[in-house]
Tab-separated table of C-alpha atoms in Angstrom:
chain	number	residue	atom	x	y	z
A	441	GLN	CA	-3.325	19.595	-4.389
A	442	GLY	CA	-4.052	16.180	-2.734
A	443	GLN	CA	-1.337	14.744	-0.817
A	444	LEU	CA	-0.664	11.065	0.606
A	445	VAL	CA	1.672	10.408	3.171
A	446	GLU	CA	2.867	6.754	4.035
A	447	SER	CA	4.491	5.900	7.233
A	448	GLY	CA	5.438	2.716	9.139
A	449	GLY	CA	8.425	1.555	7.027
A	450	ASP	CA	11.299	-0.068	8.972
A	451	LEU	CA	14.018	-2.670	9.027
A	452	VAL	CA	12.480	-5.951	10.208
A	453	GLN	CA	13.916	-9.576	10.454
A	454	PRO	CA	12.467	-12.361	8.018
A	455	GLY	CA	9.231	-13.692	9.601
A	456	GLY	CA	8.590	-10.284	11.384
A	457	SER	CA	5.438	-7.957	10.916
A	458	LEU	CA	5.001	-4.288	9.953
A	459	THR	CA	1.947	-2.156	9.357
A	460	LEU	CA	1.949	0.544	6.768
A	461	SER	CA	-0.276	3.521	6.893
A	462	CYS	CA	-1.626	5.989	4.225
A	463	THR	CA	-3.101	9.259	5.310
A	464	SER	CA	-3.839	12.620	3.753
A	465	SER	CA	-4.677	16.000	4.960
A	466	GLY	CA	-6.283	17.158	1.560
A	467	MET	CA	-8.198	14.139	0.479
A	468	ASP	CA	-10.995	12.113	2.024
A	469	LEU	CA	-9.714	8.749	1.329
A	470	LYS	CA	-12.913	7.021	1.582
A	471	SER	CA	-13.806	8.539	-1.898
A	472	TYR	CA	-10.987	6.928	-3.438
A	473	VAL	CA	-9.906	3.385	-4.530
A	474	ILE	CA	-6.464	2.820	-2.633
A	475	GLY	CA	-3.697	0.722	-3.845
A	476	TRP	CA	-0.320	-0.193	-2.112
A	477	PHE	CA	2.439	-0.454	-4.551
A	478	ARG	CA	6.096	-1.289	-4.092
A	479	GLN	CA	9.390	-0.862	-5.975
A	480	ALA	CA	12.432	-2.735	-5.241
A	481	PRO	CA	15.939	-1.633	-6.643
A	482	GLY	CA	16.106	-2.551	-10.314
A	483	LYS	CA	12.471	-3.676	-10.576
A	484	GLU	CA	9.294	-2.459	-12.008
A	485	ARG	CA	6.901	-0.841	-9.519
A	486	GLU	CA	4.152	-3.539	-8.718
A	487	LEU	CA	0.589	-3.499	-7.300
A	488	VAL	CA	0.625	-5.200	-3.979
A	489	ALA	CA	-2.900	-4.808	-2.754
A	490	ASP	CA	-5.923	-2.483	-3.323
A	491	ILE	CA	-9.297	-1.911	-1.588
A	492	ASP	CA	-12.466	-0.422	-3.101
A	493	ILE	CA	-14.055	2.672	-2.188
A	494	GLY	CA	-16.768	1.132	0.047
A	495	GLY	CA	-14.032	-1.089	1.599
A	496	THR	CA	-16.023	-4.215	0.716
A	497	ASN	CA	-13.481	-5.683	-1.791
A	498	THR	CA	-9.607	-6.317	-1.439
A	499	ASP	CA	-7.155	-7.849	-3.864
A	500	TYR	CA	-3.601	-8.994	-3.408
A	501	ARG	CA	-0.911	-9.967	-5.716
A	502	ASP	CA	-0.194	-13.904	-5.272
A	503	SER	CA	3.196	-13.327	-3.577
A	504	VAL	CA	1.499	-11.692	-0.615
A	505	LYS	CA	-1.739	-13.524	-0.506
A	506	GLY	CA	-2.497	-14.863	2.939
A	507	ARG	CA	0.326	-12.771	4.603
A	508	PHE	CA	-0.786	-9.103	3.902
A	509	THR	CA	-4.020	-7.402	4.696
A	510	ILE	CA	-5.271	-3.993	3.489
A	511	SER	CA	-8.040	-2.111	5.495
A	512	ARG	CA	-9.555	1.179	5.806
A	513	ASP	CA	-10.114	3.262	9.039
A	514	ASN	CA	-12.494	5.958	7.705
A	515	ALA	CA	-12.585	7.821	11.151
A	516	LYS	CA	-8.927	8.294	10.743
A	517	ASN	CA	-8.831	8.717	6.972
A	518	THR	CA	-6.224	6.133	6.961
A	519	VAL	CA	-5.732	3.008	4.787
A	520	SER	CA	-3.478	0.372	6.235
A	521	LEU	CA	-1.314	-2.615	5.006
A	522	GLN	CA	-0.557	-5.137	7.603
A	523	MET	CA	2.374	-7.332	6.561
A	524	ASN	CA	2.987	-10.543	8.431
A	525	SER	CA	5.735	-13.333	7.884
A	526	LEU	CA	7.605	-10.866	5.899
A	527	LYS	CA	10.452	-12.158	3.371
A	528	PRO	CA	13.547	-10.617	2.121
A	529	GLU	CA	11.841	-10.432	-1.352
A	530	ASP	CA	9.375	-7.985	0.349
A	531	THR	CA	12.212	-5.447	0.651
A	532	ALA	CA	11.111	-2.390	-1.286
A	533	VAL	CA	9.819	1.158	-1.125
A	534	TYR	CA	6.006	1.032	-0.487
A	535	TYR	CA	3.847	3.504	-2.088
A	536	CYS	CA	0.290	4.580	-1.368
A	537	CYS	CA	-1.840	5.501	-4.477
A	538	ALA	CA	-5.330	6.792	-4.594
A	539	SER	CA	-7.704	7.022	-7.562
A	540	PRO	CA	-11.336	7.739	-8.271
A	541	SER	CA	-11.643	4.196	-9.933
A	542	PHE	CA	-9.788	1.005	-10.429
A	543	ASN	CA	-8.673	2.441	-13.875
A	544	TRP	CA	-6.080	4.253	-11.661
A	545	ARG	CA	-6.553	7.527	-13.553
A	546	PRO	CA	-5.841	10.020	-12.239
A	547	GLN	CA	-3.265	8.775	-9.787
A	548	TYR	CA	-2.255	10.579	-6.464
A	549	TRP	CA	0.841	9.331	-4.828
A	550	GLY	CA	2.621	9.637	-1.386
A	551	GLN	CA	6.571	9.737	-0.992
A	552	GLY	CA	6.945	6.242	-0.159
A	553	THR	CA	8.055	4.506	2.915
A	554	GLN	CA	11.307	2.055	2.987
A	555	VAL	CA	10.561	-1.597	4.145
A	556	THR	CA	13.648	-3.643	4.609
A	557	VAL	CA	13.503	-7.430	5.451
A	558	SER	CA	16.928	-8.731	6.658
A	559	SER	CA	18.776	-10.567	9.264
């Protein structure tokens, strides 16, 4: 089975930065659309950013536009989410999801990594 692994979550002060990474031992991520999702306590899971298979097109939800950047490093089989100017509202478990297309079916998920933005 394909397996995704997220890393990079941490406790950071408001205004700080973090970079999350999504990797896989069993999947070639360049063959999949990759999305970063997040879920805060009591909230619905939401799409934060996504990148197409070729790495040409990226999309971001409005609340992170201009602050977050999703990118691929195919040599490392890694998709990263660079997060700048972090706000307390960014606090959530962040998940990487891979899918053959933007219909998000089927979906392959990682275990999640905790991002906490607090002073």
